[in-house]
């Protein structure tokens, strides 16, 4: 993968993470009225692709090879989705490209979902031994 | 520390707004005062005599073999409508080099005003203080494009303990209720509303709300047709700007302001009830009717504090639900081509398990009942008079609008499920 392609992929990961974050937020919100009508189902629309990506992400963040690459990269980022997504792409791209260790699909949506899973759980929960959690503990 | 959290929260909200616009396929807009001023100047320039719009309309009329002079009344309407917007718009503060805002600053001003009114209850009614005080500084109201005529409450990010909340309105809410309130206000004879309403309140059953309807003026029906057709078929506000009736502007402004207050208060109701923590397990209808009741009590307390007479306090609630009823009728007519009247929207069976909210008619009935239980008979009769007038108008409007919507169904037009609003219109994304 060329540097330019990699950079575009990382941008796609950030966009995917923000999209998933939005869908999650909408699904968990309370609305003022039911916008559906007639035969429409009022349940929040759930994109099956996003659901599948989130399912894969939830499994991948527990893979040792994934954590080995992710945790050092996450040691200096805040818990917000955007910052996490920016480091998830470069950190996991080598795993997806080489196929070493856990099978990480080369999918910006799955990478984005990993960023959302980490943001929801908190970096300290995913990487308990990272500098960040040590620093938090010191505080 | 608090400032850092606020900055993170603002960045998170802007990311959500950015993702919202991306999801709708709309470029992130620039709502800064400078951009607004540029847009206003551009519109004024294009509408000048002999300007871009007049040239385009003249060419279009000539191409269709029509007398170009026939475009002049439309141009006059457009110029008047633009003048109304410029005159009524609140001045925005300059951006002072800050990045472009993704929130419509006019919407934010409306929402902030409602929040400030609600927060003043802490001093006005001690019984609210205990429930409300923990929320001071914890609730942010803003825009979020979702494609729906809706407002939403959610936990703010990053999560905190105690939690902070976002109450986010889709920008289309403001456009829809602006045009709707103007149409209803222009159909009401305000002098007659006051005099006949007062007679009815005093017990005179011969005083009919029908006497407060301005008969024979086609403009409100036309304005509503434009509003409902554009939103239901294209998801955008009316394209052909027609000036609103100046006589009813203050009244329209008051009831849409009350409608915004009620919806904001309804969302606060969800927060106060703790519905967000139980969103997946709670009885959805109970949560909604509970939030409606709290919302109405809060809105009523604000209006009491502002010395609005009780009989006038349900105006916004009536407008909100009248809009939902008309919208439901228009969307259903487009969807299945079946004729209906407003009374057909009153459910006769058990709740539809697929709907998250009770129908508008049920929600309105519940709030009217709540009002009846708390106010003396003369106030009840006055409120009932206005509610009946609004429902009568819904029926009269729909009688005239329905054939057009059934005809559109026959021509293959169907309701669009996603409303992209003014930005899609301004960016030329609707054809």
Coordinates of C-alpha atoms in Angstrom, one line a residue:
Chain A
X1 CA 0.0 0.0 0.0
X2 CA 1.4 3.4 -1.1
X3 CA 1.9 6.2 1.5
X4 CA -0.9 8.2 -0.1
X5 CA -3.3 5.2 0.0
X6 CA -2.4 4.6 3.7
X7 CA -3.1 8.2 4.4
X8 CA -6.5 8.0 2.7
X9 CA -7.2 4.8 4.6
X10 CA -6.5 6.5 7.9
X11 CA -8.9 9.3 6.9
X12 CA -11.5 6.7 6.1
X13 CA -11.0 5.1 9.5
X14 CA -11.7 8.5 11.2
X15 CA -14.8 9.1 9.1
X16 CA -16.0 5.6 9.8
X17 CA -15.5 6.0 13.5
X18 CA -17.4 9.2 13.5
X19 CA -20.2 7.6 11.5
X20 CA -20.5 4.7 13.9
X21 CA -20.4 7.1 16.8
X22 CA -23.3 9.1 15.3
X23 CA -25.3 6.0 14.7
X24 CA -24.7 4.7 18.2
X25 CA -25.7 8.1 19.6
X26 CA -28.9 8.3 17.6
X27 CA -29.8 4.8 18.6
X28 CA -29.4 5.5 22.3
X29 CA -31.1 8.8 22.3
X30 CA -34.7 9.7 23.4
X31 CA -36.6 11.5 20.6
X32 CA -39.4 14.1 20.8
X33 CA -41.6 12.3 18.4
X34 CA -41.9 9.2 16.3
X35 CA -40.9 10.2 12.8
X36 CA -42.0 6.9 11.2
X37 CA -45.5 6.5 9.8
X38 CA -47.9 3.9 8.4
X39 CA -46.2 0.6 8.2
X40 CA -42.8 2.0 9.1
X41 CA -41.0 0.6 12.1
X42 CA -39.9 3.3 14.5
X43 CA -36.9 1.4 15.9
X44 CA -33.7 3.3 15.1
X45 CA -32.2 2.2 11.7
X46 CA -29.3 -0.2 12.3
X47 CA -26.9 -0.6 9.5
X48 CA -26.0 -4.3 9.3
X49 CA -22.5 -3.5 8.0
X50 CA -21.9 -1.3 11.1
X51 CA -23.3 -4.0 13.4
X52 CA -21.0 -6.6 11.8
X53 CA -18.0 -4.2 12.1
X54 CA -18.8 -3.6 15.8
X55 CA -19.1 -7.3 16.5
X56 CA -15.7 -7.9 14.9
X57 CA -14.2 -4.9 16.7
X58 CA -15.4 -6.2 20.1
X59 CA -13.5 -9.5 19.5
X60 CA -10.4 -7.9 18.0
X61 CA -9.6 -5.6 20.9
X62 CA -9.2 -8.6 23.1
X63 CA -6.6 -10.2 20.7
X64 CA -3.1 -10.1 22.3
X65 CA -1.4 -9.2 19.0
X66 CA -3.9 -6.3 18.4
X67 CA -3.3 -5.0 22.0
X68 CA 0.5 -5.2 21.5
X69 CA 0.3 -2.8 18.7
X70 CA -2.5 -0.7 19.9
X71 CA -1.6 0.0 23.5
X72 CA 1.7 1.8 23.0
X73 CA 0.0 4.0 20.3
X74 CA -2.9 4.8 22.7
X75 CA -0.7 5.8 25.6
X76 CA -0.8 9.5 24.7
X77 CA -4.2 10.0 23.3
X78 CA -7.4 11.2 25.0
X79 CA -10.5 9.1 25.3
X80 CA -12.4 10.7 22.4
X81 CA -13.3 8.8 19.3
X82 CA -11.6 11.1 16.9
X83 CA -8.2 11.0 18.6
X84 CA -8.3 7.3 19.0
X85 CA -9.4 6.7 15.4
X86 CA -6.4 8.7 14.3
X87 CA -4.0 6.3 15.9
X88 CA -5.9 3.0 15.3
X89 CA -5.3 3.2 11.6
X90 CA -1.5 3.5 11.5
X91 CA -1.2 1.1 14.5
X92 CA -3.2 -1.8 13.1
X93 CA -2.6 -1.3 9.3
X94 CA 0.6 -3.5 9.4
X95 CA -1.3 -6.4 11.0
X96 CA -4.0 -6.1 8.3
X97 CA -1.4 -5.9 5.5
X98 CA 0.9 -8.7 6.7
X99 CA -1.7 -11.0 8.2
X100 CA 0.6 -11.6 11.2
X101 CA -1.1 -12.6 14.4
X102 CA -4.9 -11.9 14.6
X103 CA -6.8 -11.7 11.4
X104 CA -7.6 -8.0 11.1
X105 CA -9.6 -7.2 8.0
X106 CA -8.5 -4.3 5.8
X107 CA -11.7 -2.5 6.4
X108 CA -12.0 1.2 7.5
X109 CA -15.3 0.4 9.0
X110 CA -13.9 -2.3 11.3
X111 CA -10.9 -0.1 12.2
X112 CA -13.4 2.7 13.0
X113 CA -15.5 0.3 15.1
X114 CA -12.4 -0.6 17.0
X115 CA -11.8 3.1 17.8
X116 CA -15.4 3.4 19.0
X117 CA -15.2 0.3 21.2
X118 CA -12.0 1.7 22.8
X119 CA -13.6 5.1 23.3
X120 CA -16.7 3.6 24.9
X121 CA -14.7 1.3 27.3
X122 CA -11.9 3.9 27.9
X123 CA -8.3 3.5 26.9
X124 CA -7.4 2.5 30.5
X125 CA -9.9 -0.4 30.4
X126 CA -8.4 -1.8 27.1
X127 CA -4.8 -1.1 28.0
X128 CA -4.6 -1.4 31.8
X129 CA -0.8 -1.4 31.7
X130 CA -0.3 1.5 29.5
X131 CA 1.5 4.7 30.6
X132 CA -1.8 6.5 30.5
X133 CA -3.5 4.3 33.0
X134 CA -0.4 4.4 35.2
X135 CA -0.5 8.2 35.0
X136 CA -4.2 8.2 35.8
X137 CA -3.5 6.0 38.8
X138 CA -0.8 8.5 40.0
X139 CA -3.4 11.3 39.8
Chain B
X1 CA -10.0 21.1 34.2
X2 CA -13.6 22.0 33.6
X3 CA -12.6 24.2 30.6
X4 CA -10.6 21.2 29.1
X5 CA -13.7 19.0 29.5
X6 CA -15.9 21.7 27.9
X7 CA -13.4 21.9 24.9
X8 CA -13.5 18.1 24.5
X9 CA -17.2 18.1 24.6
X10 CA -17.5 20.9 22.0
X11 CA -15.1 19.0 19.8
X12 CA -17.1 15.8 20.2
X13 CA -20.4 17.6 19.4
X14 CA -18.8 19.2 16.3
X15 CA -17.6 15.7 15.2
X16 CA -21.2 14.4 15.6
X17 CA -22.5 17.4 13.6
X18 CA -19.9 16.8 10.9
X19 CA -20.8 13.1 10.7
X20 CA -24.5 14.1 10.6
X21 CA -23.9 16.3 7.6
X22 CA -21.7 13.6 5.9
X23 CA -24.5 11.0 6.5
X24 CA -26.9 13.2 4.7
X25 CA -24.5 13.9 1.9
X26 CA -24.3 17.6 2.7
X27 CA -21.0 19.6 2.8
X28 CA -20.5 21.1 6.3
X29 CA -22.1 24.5 6.2
X30 CA -20.6 27.8 7.5
X31 CA -23.0 29.5 9.9
X32 CA -20.7 32.3 10.9
X33 CA -22.1 35.8 11.1
X34 CA -19.8 36.8 8.2
X35 CA -21.0 33.9 6.0
X36 CA -24.7 34.8 6.8
X37 CA -24.0 38.4 5.8
X38 CA -22.4 37.3 2.6
X39 CA -25.4 35.1 1.8
X40 CA -27.8 37.9 2.6
X41 CA -25.9 40.3 0.4
X42 CA -25.8 37.7 -2.4
X43 CA -29.6 37.1 -2.2
X44 CA -30.3 40.9 -2.2
X45 CA -28.0 41.3 -5.3
X46 CA -29.7 38.4 -7.1
X47 CA -33.1 39.8 -6.4
X48 CA -32.4 43.4 -7.5
X49 CA -34.5 44.7 -10.4
X50 CA -32.9 43.4 -13.5
X51 CA -30.8 41.0 -11.4
X52 CA -30.0 37.3 -11.8
X53 CA -33.3 36.0 -10.6
X54 CA -35.4 38.4 -12.6
X55 CA -33.4 37.6 -15.7
X56 CA -33.8 33.8 -15.2
X57 CA -37.5 34.1 -14.5
X58 CA -38.0 36.4 -17.6
X59 CA -36.1 33.9 -19.8
X60 CA -38.2 31.0 -18.3
X61 CA -41.5 32.8 -19.0
X62 CA -40.4 33.7 -22.5
X63 CA -39.3 30.2 -23.3
X64 CA -42.7 28.9 -22.2
X65 CA -44.5 31.5 -24.4
X66 CA -45.7 33.5 -21.4
X67 CA -45.8 37.2 -20.9
X68 CA -42.6 38.0 -18.8
X69 CA -44.6 40.8 -17.0
X70 CA -46.5 37.9 -15.2
X71 CA -43.3 37.2 -13.3
X72 CA -43.4 40.6 -11.6
X73 CA -45.9 39.7 -8.8
X74 CA -43.7 36.6 -7.9
X75 CA -40.6 38.8 -7.8
X76 CA -42.4 41.3 -5.6
X77 CA -43.3 38.5 -3.2
X78 CA -39.8 37.2 -3.2
X79 CA -38.4 40.7 -2.5
X80 CA -40.9 41.2 0.3
X81 CA -40.1 37.8 1.8
X82 CA -36.4 38.6 1.8
X83 CA -37.1 42.0 3.4
X84 CA -39.1 40.3 6.2
X85 CA -36.2 37.9 6.8
X86 CA -33.6 40.7 7.0
X87 CA -35.9 42.8 9.2
X88 CA -36.8 40.1 11.7
X89 CA -33.4 38.4 11.9
X90 CA -31.5 38.8 15.1
X91 CA -28.0 40.2 14.8
X92 CA -25.2 37.6 15.2
X93 CA -21.9 38.3 17.0
X94 CA -18.8 38.3 14.7
X95 CA -16.8 35.0 14.7
X96 CA -13.6 36.8 15.7
X97 CA -11.4 34.3 13.8
X98 CA -13.1 31.2 15.4
X99 CA -13.5 28.2 13.1
X100 CA -16.9 28.2 11.2
X101 CA -19.7 27.1 13.4
X102 CA -21.6 23.9 12.4
X103 CA -24.6 25.1 14.4
X104 CA -27.1 27.6 13.0
X105 CA -26.6 30.5 15.4
X106 CA -30.2 31.6 15.1
X107 CA -31.4 28.1 16.2
X108 CA -28.9 28.1 19.0
X109 CA -30.2 31.5 20.2
X110 CA -33.8 30.1 20.2
X111 CA -32.7 27.1 22.2
X112 CA -30.6 29.0 24.6
X113 CA -33.5 31.3 25.3
X114 CA -35.7 28.3 26.2
X115 CA -33.0 26.9 28.5
X116 CA -32.6 30.2 30.3
X117 CA -36.4 30.4 30.8
X118 CA -36.4 26.8 32.3
X119 CA -33.4 27.4 34.5
X120 CA -35.0 30.5 36.0
X121 CA -37.5 28.1 37.6
X122 CA -34.9 27.2 40.1
X123 CA -35.4 30.6 41.7
X124 CA -39.1 30.9 41.0
X125 CA -40.4 27.6 42.3
X126 CA -38.4 26.1 45.1
X127 CA -39.9 22.7 44.4
X128 CA -38.0 22.7 41.1
X129 CA -34.7 23.6 42.6
X130 CA -33.9 20.1 43.9
X131 CA -34.6 18.4 40.6
X132 CA -33.2 21.2 38.4
X133 CA -30.1 22.5 40.3
X134 CA -28.0 19.4 39.5
X135 CA -28.6 20.0 35.8
X136 CA -27.4 23.6 35.7
X137 CA -24.4 23.7 33.4
X138 CA -24.9 20.1 32.5
X139 CA -27.2 20.4 29.5
X140 CA -26.1 21.7 26.1
X141 CA -28.7 22.6 23.5
X142 CA -27.7 22.7 19.9
X143 CA -28.3 21.5 16.3
X144 CA -27.8 18.0 14.9
X145 CA -28.8 17.1 11.4
X146 CA -30.4 13.7 11.5
X147 CA -32.8 13.8 8.6
X148 CA -35.8 13.9 10.9
X149 CA -38.3 16.5 12.2
X150 CA -37.1 15.8 15.7
X151 CA -35.2 16.7 18.8
X152 CA -33.2 14.2 20.8
X153 CA -31.6 13.8 24.2
X154 CA -28.5 11.9 24.8
X155 CA -25.5 11.6 27.1
X156 CA -22.8 14.1 26.2
X157 CA -19.4 12.8 25.3
X158 CA -16.9 12.2 26.8
X159 CA -19.0 10.4 29.4
X160 CA -18.8 11.9 33.0
X161 CA -20.1 11.2 36.4
X162 CA -22.5 12.9 37.1
X163 CA -23.5 12.8 33.5
X164 CA -23.9 15.8 31.1
X165 CA -26.5 15.8 28.4
X166 CA -27.1 17.1 24.9
X167 CA -30.5 18.1 23.7
X168 CA -30.1 18.3 19.9
X169 CA -32.6 19.6 17.4
X170 CA -32.6 18.8 13.8
X171 CA -32.4 22.1 11.9
X172 CA -35.5 21.2 9.9
X173 CA -37.6 21.6 13.1
X174 CA -37.1 25.4 13.0
X175 CA -38.0 25.8 9.4
X176 CA -41.0 23.5 9.6
X177 CA -42.5 25.2 12.6
X178 CA -41.7 28.7 11.3
X179 CA -43.7 28.2 8.2
X180 CA -46.4 26.2 10.0
X181 CA -47.0 28.9 12.6
X182 CA -47.2 31.6 10.0
X183 CA -49.8 29.7 8.0
X184 CA -51.9 29.0 11.1
X185 CA -51.6 32.6 12.4
X186 CA -52.6 34.0 9.0
X187 CA -55.8 31.8 9.0
X188 CA -56.9 33.2 12.4
X189 CA -58.7 36.4 13.0
X190 CA -56.9 37.5 16.1
X191 CA -59.5 40.1 17.2
X192 CA -62.3 37.6 16.9
X193 CA -60.2 35.0 18.7
X194 CA -60.0 37.4 21.7
X195 CA -63.6 38.5 21.7
X196 CA -65.4 35.2 20.8
X197 CA -62.9 33.2 23.0
X198 CA -63.7 35.4 26.0
X199 CA -67.5 35.0 25.4
X200 CA -67.1 31.2 25.3
X201 CA -64.9 31.2 28.4
X202 CA -67.6 33.0 30.3
X203 CA -70.0 30.2 29.4
X204 CA -71.7 31.4 26.2
X205 CA -72.0 28.2 24.2
X206 CA -73.2 30.1 21.2
X207 CA -69.7 31.6 20.7
X208 CA -68.2 29.3 18.1
X209 CA -64.5 29.0 17.4
X210 CA -65.4 29.0 13.7
X211 CA -66.0 32.7 14.0
X212 CA -62.3 33.2 14.6
X213 CA -61.3 31.7 11.3
X214 CA -60.4 34.1 8.5
X215 CA -62.5 32.8 5.7
X216 CA -61.9 33.1 2.0
X217 CA -58.2 33.7 2.0
X218 CA -56.4 31.0 -0.1
X219 CA -52.9 32.1 1.0
X220 CA -52.6 30.0 4.2
X221 CA -53.7 26.9 2.4
X222 CA -51.2 27.6 -0.4
X223 CA -48.4 28.2 2.1
X224 CA -49.2 24.9 3.9
X225 CA -49.4 23.1 0.6
X226 CA -45.9 24.4 -0.3
X227 CA -44.6 23.5 3.2
X228 CA -46.0 20.0 3.3
X229 CA -45.3 19.1 -0.3
X230 CA -41.7 20.3 -0.2
X231 CA -40.9 18.6 3.1
X232 CA -42.7 15.3 2.5
X233 CA -41.6 14.9 -1.1
X234 CA -38.2 16.5 -1.2
X235 CA -37.2 16.9 2.5
X236 CA -36.6 20.7 2.1
X237 CA -38.4 23.9 3.1
X238 CA -40.6 25.8 0.7
X239 CA -38.6 27.0 -2.3
X240 CA -40.9 29.8 -3.5
X241 CA -40.6 32.2 -0.7
X242 CA -43.9 34.0 -0.2
X243 CA -44.2 36.8 2.4
X244 CA -45.9 35.8 5.6
X245 CA -49.0 37.7 6.8
X246 CA -47.5 40.6 9.0
X247 CA -50.8 40.8 11.0
X248 CA -50.2 37.4 12.5
X249 CA -46.4 37.5 12.9
X250 CA -46.3 38.3 16.6
X251 CA -48.9 35.7 17.4
X252 CA -47.1 33.1 15.2
X253 CA -43.8 34.0 16.9
X254 CA -45.4 33.5 20.3
X255 CA -46.9 30.1 19.6
X256 CA -43.8 28.7 17.9
X257 CA -41.7 30.0 20.8
X258 CA -44.0 28.1 23.1
X259 CA -43.8 25.0 20.9
X260 CA -40.0 25.2 21.2
X261 CA -40.3 25.6 24.9
X262 CA -42.5 22.6 25.2
X263 CA -40.2 20.4 23.2
X264 CA -37.1 21.5 25.1
X265 CA -39.0 20.9 28.4
X266 CA -40.2 17.4 27.1
X267 CA -36.5 16.5 26.6
X268 CA -35.6 17.8 30.0
X269 CA -38.5 15.6 31.1
X270 CA -36.6 12.5 29.8
X271 CA -33.5 13.6 31.7
X272 CA -35.4 14.2 35.0
X273 CA -37.1 10.8 34.6
X274 CA -33.8 9.1 34.0
X275 CA -35.1 7.6 30.8
X276 CA -31.7 7.6 29.1
X277 CA -30.4 5.1 31.5
X278 CA -33.3 2.8 30.9
X279 CA -33.7 3.5 27.2
X280 CA -33.6 -0.1 26.1
X281 CA -35.7 -1.6 28.9
X282 CA -38.4 1.0 29.8
X283 CA -41.9 1.0 28.4
X284 CA -41.4 3.5 25.5
X285 CA -45.0 4.9 25.6
X286 CA -44.8 5.4 29.4
X287 CA -41.5 7.2 29.0
X288 CA -43.0 9.5 26.3
X289 CA -46.2 10.4 28.1
X290 CA -44.2 10.9 31.3
X291 CA -41.8 13.3 29.5
X292 CA -44.9 15.0 27.9
X293 CA -46.4 15.6 31.3
X294 CA -43.2 16.9 32.9
X295 CA -42.5 19.0 29.8
X296 CA -46.0 20.5 30.0
X297 CA -45.6 21.2 33.8
X298 CA -42.2 22.9 33.2
X299 CA -43.5 24.9 30.3
X300 CA -46.6 25.9 32.2
X301 CA -44.5 27.0 35.2
X302 CA -42.3 29.1 32.9
X303 CA -45.4 30.7 31.4
X304 CA -46.8 31.3 34.8
X305 CA -43.6 33.0 35.9
X306 CA -43.9 35.2 32.8
X307 CA -47.5 36.0 33.7
X308 CA -49.0 34.4 30.6
X309 CA -52.7 33.7 31.3
X310 CA -53.4 30.0 31.7
X311 CA -55.7 29.8 28.7
X312 CA -52.9 30.9 26.4
X313 CA -50.3 28.4 27.7
X314 CA -51.3 25.5 25.5
X315 CA -50.8 27.4 22.2
X316 CA -47.4 25.9 21.5
X317 CA -48.5 22.4 22.5
X318 CA -51.5 22.8 20.1
X319 CA -49.2 24.0 17.3
X320 CA -46.7 21.2 17.8
X321 CA -49.3 18.5 17.6
X322 CA -51.3 20.2 14.8
X323 CA -48.1 20.1 12.7
X324 CA -47.6 16.4 13.5
X325 CA -51.2 15.6 12.5
X326 CA -51.0 17.4 9.2
X327 CA -47.7 15.8 8.5
X328 CA -49.0 12.4 9.3
X329 CA -52.0 13.0 7.0
X330 CA -49.8 14.2 4.1
X331 CA -47.3 11.4 4.4
X332 CA -49.9 8.7 4.7
X333 CA -51.8 10.1 1.7
X334 CA -48.6 10.1 -0.4
X335 CA -47.7 6.6 0.9
X336 CA -50.9 4.7 0.2
X337 CA -53.2 7.0 -1.7
X338 CA -56.1 6.5 0.7
X339 CA -58.3 9.4 1.8
X340 CA -58.4 10.1 5.6
X341 CA -59.6 12.7 8.0
X342 CA -57.8 13.9 11.1
X343 CA -60.2 11.7 13.2
X344 CA -58.9 8.6 11.4
X345 CA -55.6 9.2 13.2
X346 CA -57.2 8.6 16.6
X347 CA -56.3 5.0 17.5
X348 CA -59.2 2.7 18.3
X349 CA -57.3 -0.5 19.1
X350 CA -54.3 -1.4 21.4
X351 CA -51.0 0.5 21.0
X352 CA -49.0 -0.3 17.9
X353 CA -46.0 -2.2 19.3
X354 CA -43.8 -0.8 16.4
X355 CA -44.2 2.9 17.4
X356 CA -42.0 4.4 20.1
X357 CA -44.5 7.3 20.8
X358 CA -48.2 7.4 21.2
X359 CA -50.0 9.1 18.3
X360 CA -50.1 12.9 18.3
X361 CA -53.8 12.9 19.0
X362 CA -53.4 10.8 22.1
X363 CA -50.5 12.9 23.4
X364 CA -52.5 16.1 22.9
X365 CA -55.6 14.6 24.6
X366 CA -53.5 13.7 27.6
X367 CA -52.1 17.2 28.0
X368 CA -55.6 18.7 27.6
X369 CA -56.8 16.4 30.3
X370 CA -53.9 17.5 32.5
X371 CA -54.8 21.1 31.9
X372 CA -58.5 20.4 32.8
X373 CA -57.4 18.9 36.1
X374 CA -55.5 21.9 37.2
X375 CA -57.3 25.1 36.1
X376 CA -60.7 26.6 36.8
X377 CA -63.6 26.2 34.4
X378 CA -63.3 29.6 32.6
X379 CA -59.6 28.9 31.8
X380 CA -60.5 25.4 30.7
X381 CA -63.1 26.7 28.4
X382 CA -60.8 29.3 26.9
X383 CA -58.0 26.7 26.4
X384 CA -60.6 24.3 24.9
X385 CA -61.8 27.0 22.5
X386 CA -58.3 27.5 21.1
X387 CA -57.6 23.8 20.9
X388 CA -60.9 23.3 19.0
X389 CA -60.0 26.2 16.7
X390 CA -56.6 24.6 15.9
X391 CA -58.1 21.2 15.3
X392 CA -60.9 22.7 13.1
X393 CA -58.1 24.4 11.1
X394 CA -56.3 21.1 10.7
X395 CA -59.5 19.6 9.3
X396 CA -60.3 22.6 7.0
X397 CA -56.7 22.7 5.7
X398 CA -56.7 19.0 5.1
X399 CA -60.0 19.1 3.3
X400 CA -58.4 21.4 0.8
X401 CA -55.0 19.8 0.7
X402 CA -55.9 16.1 0.5
X403 CA -57.0 16.0 -3.2
X404 CA -53.6 17.5 -4.2
X405 CA -51.7 14.9 -2.1
X406 CA -53.8 12.0 -3.5
X407 CA -53.2 13.3 -6.9
X408 CA -49.4 13.4 -6.3
X409 CA -49.7 9.8 -5.1
X410 CA -51.4 8.9 -8.4
X411 CA -48.5 10.5 -10.2
X412 CA -46.1 8.2 -8.4
X413 CA -44.8 10.7 -5.8
X414 CA -44.0 9.1 -2.4
X415 CA -42.9 10.5 0.9
X416 CA -39.2 10.9 1.4
X417 CA -38.0 9.3 4.6
X418 CA -35.1 11.6 5.2
X419 CA -35.4 15.4 5.4
X420 CA -32.2 17.2 4.4
X421 CA -33.5 20.7 5.0
X422 CA -32.3 24.1 4.0
X423 CA -28.6 23.2 3.6
X424 CA -29.5 20.6 0.9
X425 CA -31.6 23.3 -0.9
X426 CA -28.8 25.9 -0.6
X427 CA -26.1 23.5 -1.9
X428 CA -28.3 22.5 -4.9
X429 CA -28.6 18.9 -3.8
X430 CA -32.3 18.7 -4.5
X431 CA -33.7 18.4 -8.0

